[in-house]
Amino acid sequence: MSMLGTSVVRKEDPQLLTEGGSYVDDLPMEGALHVAFVRSQLAHGVIESIDIDEAIGMPGVVAVLTAADLELTPQPPGMPMFNAEMKRTHLASDRVRFVGEPVAVVLAESHTQAVDAAEVVWVDVDPLPAVVSVHDSLADETLLFPDAGTNTVFGMPPSGDDVFADCEVTVELSFRNHRLAPCPLETRATIARWETIDGQEHLTQWSENQGAHGTRDGLAAALGVDTAQVRVITPDVGGGFGAKNGIYPEDIVVAMAARRLGRPVRWVETRTESMLGLVHGRGQEITATIGGTRDGRVLGFRSHVIQDGGAYPMVGSVLPIFAKNLATGPYDIGKVDVSTASVVTNTVPVGAYRGAGRPEAAQIVDRMVDAFAREVGKDPAEVRRMNYVQPDQFPYTNASGTTLDSGNYEGALDEVLAQVDYDDLRAEQARRRDDPDAKLLGLGFSSYIEITNPVTTPDFGSIEVRPDGSALLLTGVSPHGQGHYTVFAQIAADLTGIPFEQIEVRHGDTDLVARGNGTGGSRSLQIGGSAIKLATESLIDRARELAADLLEAAVDDVVLDPATGNFSVAGTPAVARSWAEIAEAAVSGGGEAFLAEADFQPEGSAFPFGSHLAIVEVDRDTGEVDLVRLVTCDDCGVMVNPMLVAGQVHGGVASGAAQALMEEFVYDEDGNPKTATFMDYALVSAAELPSFERRPHETPSPLNPLGAKGIGESGTIGATPAVQNAVIDAVAHLGIRHVDIPTTAERVWRAITAAR
């Protein structure tokens, strides 16, 4: 029986649940100095001076370094489409642009000594007006980067086409997709150590990140050395969610300080530092219009997206491109016009967070489809069904020019509806509306598409079989909780017949793994797993050649029995050679390790999809929302391990529902963060969520040999608009057309009160 498609128990868990993981902060490093960063307490201002005199004389302090000490110079943003004058130094040098921005670094013999000294460093800042809202930023009255001449980072203009010429009905809404903090369990941490090897300086940096090779390349560029002089090691990582993809200024400063002082240097951020230093997610203001016929057919769609990029342009500023690429969602909409503007504000920079632009795109179109259904007086499920792209239309190119690989969108909706008595729920909703003592009932749908491996990068995999018959897999992707070791071992075990327990998987060491593009965009299985599959198939071909010599047979006559892991001549399985014997033969006489490598380059991105139905109760007197059911069908192509898929869906749905219900990072009008700790930030827990009801569905992708599409972000994409639509559905009979997320009790209560 094939291991693929089987819910094999995760091989990572016994270690994590007994001895525990090995994280950066767990690693010993003799003689290491400890770091504390001095951070800006103001959102915006010109740095007049930095007084380090008192700090430098405190016990245990070895150095206090500023941008001038490290000879840091302003660097342009990393993407060519951004305004090149929006430059940043790794420690603020001319002005500060958000609360939490690092200004100086203290190095001491102990962590407490470094923290104590950082508190007495005095940064004299001449305050400037804070630009907090995207609308204030667009006004360009206060410029964050005067040399840029504007606060606009990047934008896509409207086409100007009349997309509603044939429409009988149009609906327009303005709404938001608010800012979130990623909140990984493990905060950022890094250790840097320099050594001289063969007369040349070499850096080894231990870093919790989502891609060791990308981190290495970024460090090498910042430090002015060749990549061969930098080794990055990524041990266990306690959550990433996109925010740990790439390097941060603190990583570079730690490496520079270690180089300057000639000692290892280590740093672990606090939770508040994480809330104010790790990139934020989302942060969009949207105006959208949808139009169609009175019988429910959608014909045209237009949206304008303003993206809050935070203080410095990062990947978050380009994410509105998904609002264009995925503008039609799973629907066959003939005319689309999408425009965007990304601006800087005096807030934490915005980057990639679980879904990274796709949840925002899905919310836009699905919020509008619901509004359109209500306007034409039709059931939202019916309107979705009549507008879906049909299976026989794939590969399907939407009105924005994006080509989708495969899908069965109506099938996913059918799976969800099969789990509920929909007519009974609608009848119950009507009954409660007539009962002034009953909580209101709301039903909310979403139907979404997701794009995985959106920039279609390749990745690396290899397999080595040792003389004892065990195998070692190396991968260029990087796990942080998803179960990569399990699923990659499943692929190799299924092909080779080597017992699952005898397959070891390693990642995250640039001296061990030849290359890789890390984990992000739900690409790991479809790209990294495909590379493992191709490498394993290549090694099997080599093994058949060696087995032919050992069996004194023709290569074409040798077969591998994956049930036993033995090679034999077809028809005579009694005479066979094992993987151990073949590996021994391969390395005997001083031969090289018996291994094969592969890089998998996909032809394009894959497009998972799904449908969600959220059922909520709303207290009409207080506005309190209770999510009572959430039924999902998330299609990720072929499922190699359904248990891992379920786990990823559950985590994603929790994130998406939390954004709709409660999570939000908030600033005041002066740019001061109001939710910088878990005491203030409404991080969701199991107590606020129901047991999710998930239905499986498989529509293989033709773009990779596994047929997989990716699943790590899908639940997040579908859950947010489903829950938001459910809340609005609960109160729509009062004449309420829209409620922004998060749908807090206060926000819902205010909407109900205003409608009375």
mmCIF file of C-alpha atoms in Angstrom, residues 17-291:
data_model
loop_
_atom_site.group_PDB
_atom_site.id
_atom_site.type_symbol
_atom_site.label_atom_id
_atom_site.label_comp_id
_atom_site.label_asym_id
_atom_site.label_seq_id
_atom_site.Cartn_x
_atom_site.Cartn_y
_atom_site.Cartn_z
ATOM 1 C CA LEU A 17 7.228 16.623 23.018
ATOM 2 C CA THR A 18 9.842 14.873 25.168
ATOM 3 C CA GLU A 19 13.256 16.529 25.135
ATOM 4 C CA GLY A 20 12.025 19.666 23.389
ATOM 5 C CA GLY A 21 13.353 21.509 20.372
ATOM 6 C CA SER A 22 16.710 23.158 19.887
ATOM 7 C CA TYR A 23 16.159 26.851 19.263
ATOM 8 C CA VAL A 24 18.689 29.638 18.810
ATOM 9 C CA ASP A 25 18.354 30.765 22.420
ATOM 10 C CA ASP A 26 19.098 27.190 23.572
ATOM 11 C CA LEU A 27 22.481 27.079 21.840
ATOM 12 C CA PRO A 28 25.578 27.521 24.016
ATOM 13 C CA MET A 29 28.194 30.006 22.857
ATOM 14 C CA GLU A 30 31.214 30.466 25.083
ATOM 15 C CA GLY A 31 32.369 34.046 25.519
ATOM 16 C CA ALA A 32 29.400 35.580 23.729
ATOM 17 C CA LEU A 33 28.373 39.139 24.365
ATOM 18 C CA HIS A 34 24.706 39.935 24.846
ATOM 19 C CA VAL A 35 22.836 42.596 22.915
ATOM 20 C CA ALA A 36 20.126 45.069 23.809
ATOM 21 C CA PHE A 37 18.872 47.549 21.252
ATOM 22 C CA VAL A 38 18.049 51.150 22.025
ATOM 23 C CA ARG A 39 14.786 51.862 20.233
ATOM 24 C CA SER A 40 12.919 54.978 19.292
ATOM 25 C CA GLN A 41 10.189 56.117 21.651
ATOM 26 C CA LEU A 42 8.809 58.552 19.066
ATOM 27 C CA ALA A 43 7.063 57.768 15.807
ATOM 28 C CA HIS A 44 8.733 60.521 13.798
ATOM 29 C CA GLY A 45 11.501 62.994 14.373
ATOM 30 C CA VAL A 46 14.989 64.205 13.526
ATOM 31 C CA ILE A 47 17.822 62.718 15.579
ATOM 32 C CA GLU A 48 19.785 65.583 17.124
ATOM 33 C CA SER A 49 22.203 63.510 19.220
ATOM 34 C CA ILE A 50 22.748 60.160 20.919
ATOM 35 C CA ASP A 51 24.311 60.329 24.396
ATOM 36 C CA ILE A 52 26.012 57.055 25.365
ATOM 37 C CA ASP A 53 28.335 58.338 28.071
ATOM 38 C CA GLU A 54 26.455 56.968 31.086
ATOM 39 C CA ALA A 55 25.761 53.635 29.418
ATOM 40 C CA ILE A 56 29.349 52.975 28.382
ATOM 41 C CA GLY A 57 30.502 53.231 31.990
ATOM 42 C CA MET A 58 27.996 50.759 33.423
ATOM 43 C CA PRO A 59 29.057 47.333 34.748
ATOM 44 C CA GLY A 60 29.724 44.708 32.115
ATOM 45 C CA VAL A 61 29.225 47.006 29.144
ATOM 46 C CA VAL A 62 31.776 46.410 26.400
ATOM 47 C CA ALA A 63 30.475 48.759 23.721
ATOM 48 C CA VAL A 64 27.614 51.021 22.690
ATOM 49 C CA LEU A 65 27.451 51.395 18.918
ATOM 50 C CA THR A 66 25.507 53.736 16.656
ATOM 51 C CA ALA A 67 25.114 53.956 12.891
ATOM 52 C CA ALA A 68 28.140 56.258 12.789
ATOM 53 C CA ASP A 69 30.283 53.788 14.744
ATOM 54 C CA LEU A 70 29.399 50.975 12.337
ATOM 55 C CA GLU A 71 29.777 53.299 9.327
ATOM 56 C CA LEU A 72 26.268 52.456 8.206
ATOM 57 C CA THR A 73 24.952 54.246 5.153
ATOM 58 C CA PRO A 74 21.365 54.573 3.939
ATOM 59 C CA GLN A 75 20.337 51.754 1.602
ATOM 60 C CA PRO A 76 17.556 51.928 -1.001
ATOM 61 C CA PRO A 77 14.615 49.528 -0.745
ATOM 62 C CA GLY A 78 15.176 46.073 -2.144
ATOM 63 C CA MET A 79 12.649 46.119 -4.996
ATOM 64 C CA PRO A 80 13.304 48.052 -8.204
ATOM 65 C CA MET A 81 9.706 49.269 -8.545
ATOM 66 C CA PHE A 82 9.909 51.176 -5.247
ATOM 67 C CA ASN A 83 10.906 54.809 -4.836
ATOM 68 C CA ALA A 84 14.698 54.553 -4.569
ATOM 69 C CA GLU A 85 14.971 57.579 -2.279
ATOM 70 C CA MET A 86 13.133 55.833 0.558
ATOM 71 C CA LYS A 87 16.370 54.649 2.127
ATOM 72 C CA ARG A 88 17.097 53.045 5.473
ATOM 73 C CA THR A 89 20.126 52.521 7.667
ATOM 74 C CA HIS A 90 20.184 49.408 9.844
ATOM 75 C CA LEU A 91 20.380 51.718 12.858
ATOM 76 C CA ALA A 92 18.504 54.994 12.484
ATOM 77 C CA SER A 93 20.943 57.737 11.528
ATOM 78 C CA ASP A 94 19.151 60.914 10.415
ATOM 79 C CA ARG A 95 15.620 60.523 11.721
ATOM 80 C CA VAL A 96 13.378 57.949 13.372
ATOM 81 C CA ARG A 97 10.267 56.816 11.522
ATOM 82 C CA PHE A 98 8.410 54.470 13.878
ATOM 83 C CA VAL A 99 8.200 53.593 17.549
ATOM 84 C CA GLY A 100 10.512 50.632 18.054
ATOM 85 C CA GLU A 101 13.027 51.479 15.341
ATOM 86 C CA PRO A 102 16.561 50.500 16.487
ATOM 87 C CA VAL A 103 18.829 53.504 17.041
ATOM 88 C CA ALA A 104 21.822 52.045 18.893
ATOM 89 C CA VAL A 105 23.071 48.722 20.193
ATOM 90 C CA VAL A 106 24.523 47.921 23.616
ATOM 91 C CA LEU A 107 26.862 44.944 24.060
ATOM 92 C CA ALA A 108 27.565 43.594 27.533
ATOM 93 C CA GLU A 109 28.719 40.490 29.332
ATOM 94 C CA SER A 110 25.175 39.582 30.377
ATOM 95 C CA HIS A 111 21.693 40.191 29.077
ATOM 96 C CA THR A 112 20.585 42.130 32.154
ATOM 97 C CA GLN A 113 23.652 44.370 31.982
ATOM 98 C CA ALA A 114 22.905 45.156 28.338
ATOM 99 C CA VAL A 115 19.259 45.949 29.076
ATOM 100 C CA ASP A 116 20.150 48.176 32.037
ATOM 101 C CA ALA A 117 22.641 50.137 29.956
ATOM 102 C CA ALA A 118 20.247 50.523 27.026
ATOM 103 C CA GLU A 119 17.778 52.235 29.313
ATOM 104 C CA VAL A 120 20.174 55.112 30.032
ATOM 105 C CA VAL A 121 21.175 55.842 26.434
ATOM 106 C CA TRP A 122 19.603 59.222 25.684
ATOM 107 C CA VAL A 123 18.405 59.823 22.131
ATOM 108 C CA ASP A 124 17.563 63.485 21.579
ATOM 109 C CA VAL A 125 14.879 63.665 18.877
ATOM 110 C CA ASP A 126 13.253 66.798 17.489
ATOM 111 C CA PRO A 127 9.649 65.656 16.947
ATOM 112 C CA LEU A 128 7.942 65.806 13.568
ATOM 113 C CA PRO A 129 4.230 65.283 12.840
ATOM 114 C CA ALA A 130 3.370 61.601 12.739
ATOM 115 C CA VAL A 131 1.754 60.222 9.588
ATOM 116 C CA VAL A 132 -0.415 57.329 10.740
ATOM 117 C CA SER A 133 -3.307 56.938 8.296
ATOM 118 C CA VAL A 134 -2.886 56.108 4.619
ATOM 119 C CA HIS A 135 -5.105 59.036 3.671
ATOM 120 C CA ASP A 136 -2.877 61.483 5.559
ATOM 121 C CA SER A 137 0.113 59.897 3.858
ATOM 122 C CA LEU A 138 -1.379 60.361 0.402
ATOM 123 C CA ALA A 139 -1.806 64.070 1.135
ATOM 124 C CA ASP A 140 2.015 64.404 1.181
ATOM 125 C CA GLU A 141 1.807 67.253 3.707
ATOM 126 C CA THR A 142 4.448 65.603 5.898
ATOM 127 C CA LEU A 143 7.033 63.585 3.990
ATOM 128 C CA LEU A 144 8.771 60.677 5.677
ATOM 129 C CA PHE A 145 11.542 60.868 3.064
ATOM 130 C CA PRO A 146 11.898 64.479 1.878
ATOM 131 C CA ASP A 147 14.291 63.500 -0.929
ATOM 132 C CA ALA A 148 11.636 61.176 -2.351
ATOM 133 C CA GLY A 149 9.224 64.074 -2.832
ATOM 134 C CA THR A 150 6.246 61.860 -2.011
ATOM 135 C CA ASN A 151 4.988 59.274 0.430
ATOM 136 C CA THR A 152 3.854 56.974 -2.379
ATOM 137 C CA VAL A 153 6.067 53.922 -2.735
ATOM 138 C CA PHE A 154 4.449 52.074 -5.604
ATOM 139 C CA GLY A 155 1.183 52.002 -7.463
ATOM 140 C CA MET A 156 -0.807 50.598 -10.336
ATOM 141 C CA PRO A 157 -3.081 53.072 -12.154
ATOM 142 C CA PRO A 158 -6.642 52.264 -13.199
ATOM 143 C CA SER A 159 -7.236 51.144 -16.759
ATOM 144 C CA GLY A 160 -10.015 53.654 -17.252
ATOM 145 C CA ASP A 161 -12.183 51.046 -18.946
ATOM 146 C CA ASP A 162 -15.936 51.152 -18.411
ATOM 147 C CA VAL A 163 -16.407 47.760 -16.792
ATOM 148 C CA PHE A 164 -20.061 48.365 -15.910
ATOM 149 C CA ALA A 165 -21.483 49.322 -19.310
ATOM 150 C CA ASP A 166 -23.685 46.223 -19.519
ATOM 151 C CA CYS A 167 -24.685 46.103 -15.846
ATOM 152 C CA GLU A 168 -28.216 46.521 -14.557
ATOM 153 C CA VAL A 169 -27.097 46.774 -10.916
ATOM 154 C CA THR A 170 -23.950 48.117 -9.279
ATOM 155 C CA VAL A 171 -22.948 48.136 -5.612
ATOM 156 C CA GLU A 172 -20.118 50.160 -4.078
ATOM 157 C CA LEU A 173 -18.532 49.724 -0.648
ATOM 158 C CA SER A 174 -15.541 51.147 1.194
ATOM 159 C CA PHE A 175 -13.940 48.963 3.844
ATOM 160 C CA ARG A 176 -10.660 47.899 5.381
ATOM 161 C CA ASN A 177 -8.381 44.966 5.969
ATOM 162 C CA HIS A 178 -6.701 46.059 9.155
ATOM 163 C CA ARG A 179 -3.154 45.641 10.430
ATOM 164 C CA LEU A 180 -2.097 42.453 12.244
ATOM 165 C CA ALA A 181 0.953 41.329 14.220
ATOM 166 C CA PRO A 182 2.225 37.828 13.269
ATOM 167 C CA CYS A 183 2.927 36.771 16.901
ATOM 168 C CA PRO A 184 5.098 33.637 16.438
ATOM 169 C CA LEU A 185 5.638 31.720 19.662
ATOM 170 C CA GLU A 186 9.413 32.109 19.316
ATOM 171 C CA THR A 187 10.593 35.683 18.959
ATOM 172 C CA ARG A 188 13.532 36.579 16.737
ATOM 173 C CA ALA A 189 16.985 35.443 17.833
ATOM 174 C CA THR A 190 20.454 35.273 16.328
ATOM 175 C CA ILE A 191 24.040 34.410 17.231
ATOM 176 C CA ALA A 192 27.013 35.603 15.158
ATOM 177 C CA ARG A 193 30.578 34.280 15.350
ATOM 178 C CA TRP A 194 33.530 35.222 13.138
ATOM 179 C CA GLU A 195 36.556 33.008 12.560
ATOM 180 C CA THR A 196 39.664 33.168 10.402
ATOM 181 C CA ILE A 197 39.979 30.142 8.124
ATOM 182 C CA ASP A 198 42.906 29.856 5.715
ATOM 183 C CA GLY A 199 43.627 33.541 6.180
ATOM 184 C CA GLN A 200 40.086 34.610 5.337
ATOM 185 C CA GLU A 201 37.349 35.793 7.677
ATOM 186 C CA HIS A 202 34.242 33.636 7.914
ATOM 187 C CA LEU A 203 30.918 34.296 9.612
ATOM 188 C CA THR A 204 28.714 31.603 11.105
ATOM 189 C CA GLN A 205 25.298 32.927 12.033
ATOM 190 C CA TRP A 206 22.617 30.902 13.808
ATOM 191 C CA SER A 207 19.269 32.413 12.949
ATOM 192 C CA GLU A 208 15.618 31.453 13.231
ATOM 193 C CA ASN A 209 14.305 32.158 9.768
ATOM 194 C CA GLN A 210 12.331 30.666 6.894
ATOM 195 C CA GLY A 211 15.237 30.277 4.484
ATOM 196 C CA ALA A 212 18.898 29.866 5.401
ATOM 197 C CA HIS A 213 20.246 30.534 1.917
ATOM 198 C CA GLY A 214 18.360 33.782 1.450
ATOM 199 C CA THR A 215 19.535 34.913 4.874
ATOM 200 C CA ARG A 216 23.123 34.017 3.961
ATOM 201 C CA ASP A 217 22.940 35.982 0.728
ATOM 202 C CA GLY A 218 21.496 39.017 2.499
ATOM 203 C CA LEU A 219 24.163 38.942 5.188
ATOM 204 C CA ALA A 220 26.960 38.572 2.658
ATOM 205 C CA ALA A 221 25.709 41.550 0.656
ATOM 206 C CA ALA A 222 25.335 43.733 3.750
ATOM 207 C CA LEU A 223 28.757 42.772 5.094
ATOM 208 C CA GLY A 224 30.579 43.068 1.786
ATOM 209 C CA VAL A 225 31.853 39.489 1.704
ATOM 210 C CA ASP A 226 31.396 36.549 -0.621
ATOM 211 C CA THR A 227 28.613 34.113 0.151
ATOM 212 C CA ALA A 228 31.262 31.411 0.577
ATOM 213 C CA GLN A 229 32.420 33.317 3.673
ATOM 214 C CA VAL A 230 29.030 33.114 5.362
ATOM 215 C CA ARG A 231 27.401 30.054 6.874
ATOM 216 C CA VAL A 232 23.842 30.296 8.160
ATOM 217 C CA ILE A 233 22.409 27.583 10.373
ATOM 218 C CA THR A 234 18.697 27.466 11.105
ATOM 219 C CA PRO A 235 17.820 25.158 14.019
ATOM 220 C CA ASP A 236 14.243 24.563 15.153
ATOM 221 C CA VAL A 237 11.999 27.571 14.488
ATOM 222 C CA GLY A 238 9.034 28.310 16.701
ATOM 223 C CA GLY A 239 6.682 29.701 14.081
ATOM 224 C CA GLY A 240 7.238 32.017 11.167
ATOM 225 C CA PHE A 241 3.981 32.782 9.295
ATOM 226 C CA GLY A 242 5.908 34.670 6.604
ATOM 227 C CA ALA A 243 7.304 37.290 8.988
ATOM 228 C CA LYS A 244 10.621 35.445 9.417
ATOM 229 C CA ASN A 245 11.269 35.300 5.694
ATOM 230 C CA GLY A 246 14.509 37.202 5.103
ATOM 231 C CA ILE A 247 16.856 39.179 7.285
ATOM 232 C CA TYR A 248 16.225 42.165 9.543
ATOM 233 C CA PRO A 249 18.446 45.119 10.464
ATOM 234 C CA GLU A 250 19.102 43.544 13.862
ATOM 235 C CA ASP A 251 20.579 40.410 12.233
ATOM 236 C CA ILE A 252 23.037 42.532 10.266
ATOM 237 C CA VAL A 253 23.946 44.743 13.232
ATOM 238 C CA VAL A 254 24.651 41.682 15.403
ATOM 239 C CA ALA A 255 26.995 40.315 12.726
ATOM 240 C CA MET A 256 28.716 43.698 12.349
ATOM 241 C CA ALA A 257 29.158 44.056 16.093
ATOM 242 C CA ALA A 258 30.654 40.573 16.387
ATOM 243 C CA ARG A 259 33.089 41.388 13.599
ATOM 244 C CA ARG A 260 34.074 44.721 15.144
ATOM 245 C CA LEU A 261 34.580 43.378 18.670
ATOM 246 C CA GLY A 262 36.104 40.025 17.761
ATOM 247 C CA ARG A 263 33.736 38.091 19.986
ATOM 248 C CA PRO A 264 30.555 36.081 19.416
ATOM 249 C CA VAL A 265 27.395 38.117 19.897
ATOM 250 C CA ARG A 266 23.889 36.875 20.669
ATOM 251 C CA TRP A 267 20.474 38.529 20.733
ATOM 252 C CA VAL A 268 16.942 37.448 21.596
ATOM 253 C CA GLU A 269 14.151 39.971 21.323
ATOM 254 C CA THR A 270 11.456 40.497 23.908
ATOM 255 C CA ARG A 271 7.784 40.069 23.073
ATOM 256 C CA THR A 272 7.226 43.813 22.880
ATOM 257 C CA GLU A 273 10.255 44.153 20.601
ATOM 258 C CA SER A 274 8.719 41.456 18.446
ATOM 259 C CA MET A 275 5.413 43.313 18.255
ATOM 260 C CA LEU A 276 7.283 46.485 17.226
ATOM 261 C CA GLY A 277 10.070 45.014 15.104
ATOM 262 C CA LEU A 278 8.751 41.971 13.299
ATOM 263 C CA VAL A 279 6.912 43.056 10.167
ATOM 264 C CA HIS A 280 3.161 43.481 10.416
ATOM 265 C CA GLY A 281 0.620 42.124 7.980
ATOM 266 C CA ARG A 282 -2.423 43.323 6.010
ATOM 267 C CA GLY A 283 -3.139 47.074 6.364
ATOM 268 C CA GLN A 284 -5.333 48.006 3.396
ATOM 269 C CA GLU A 285 -8.111 50.503 2.722
ATOM 270 C CA ILE A 286 -10.394 49.460 -0.141
ATOM 271 C CA THR A 287 -13.075 50.988 -2.291
ATOM 272 C CA ALA A 288 -14.783 48.482 -4.596
ATOM 273 C CA THR A 289 -17.681 48.323 -7.007
ATOM 274 C CA ILE A 290 -19.359 45.232 -8.402
ATOM 275 C CA GLY A 291 -21.971 45.102 -11.129
#
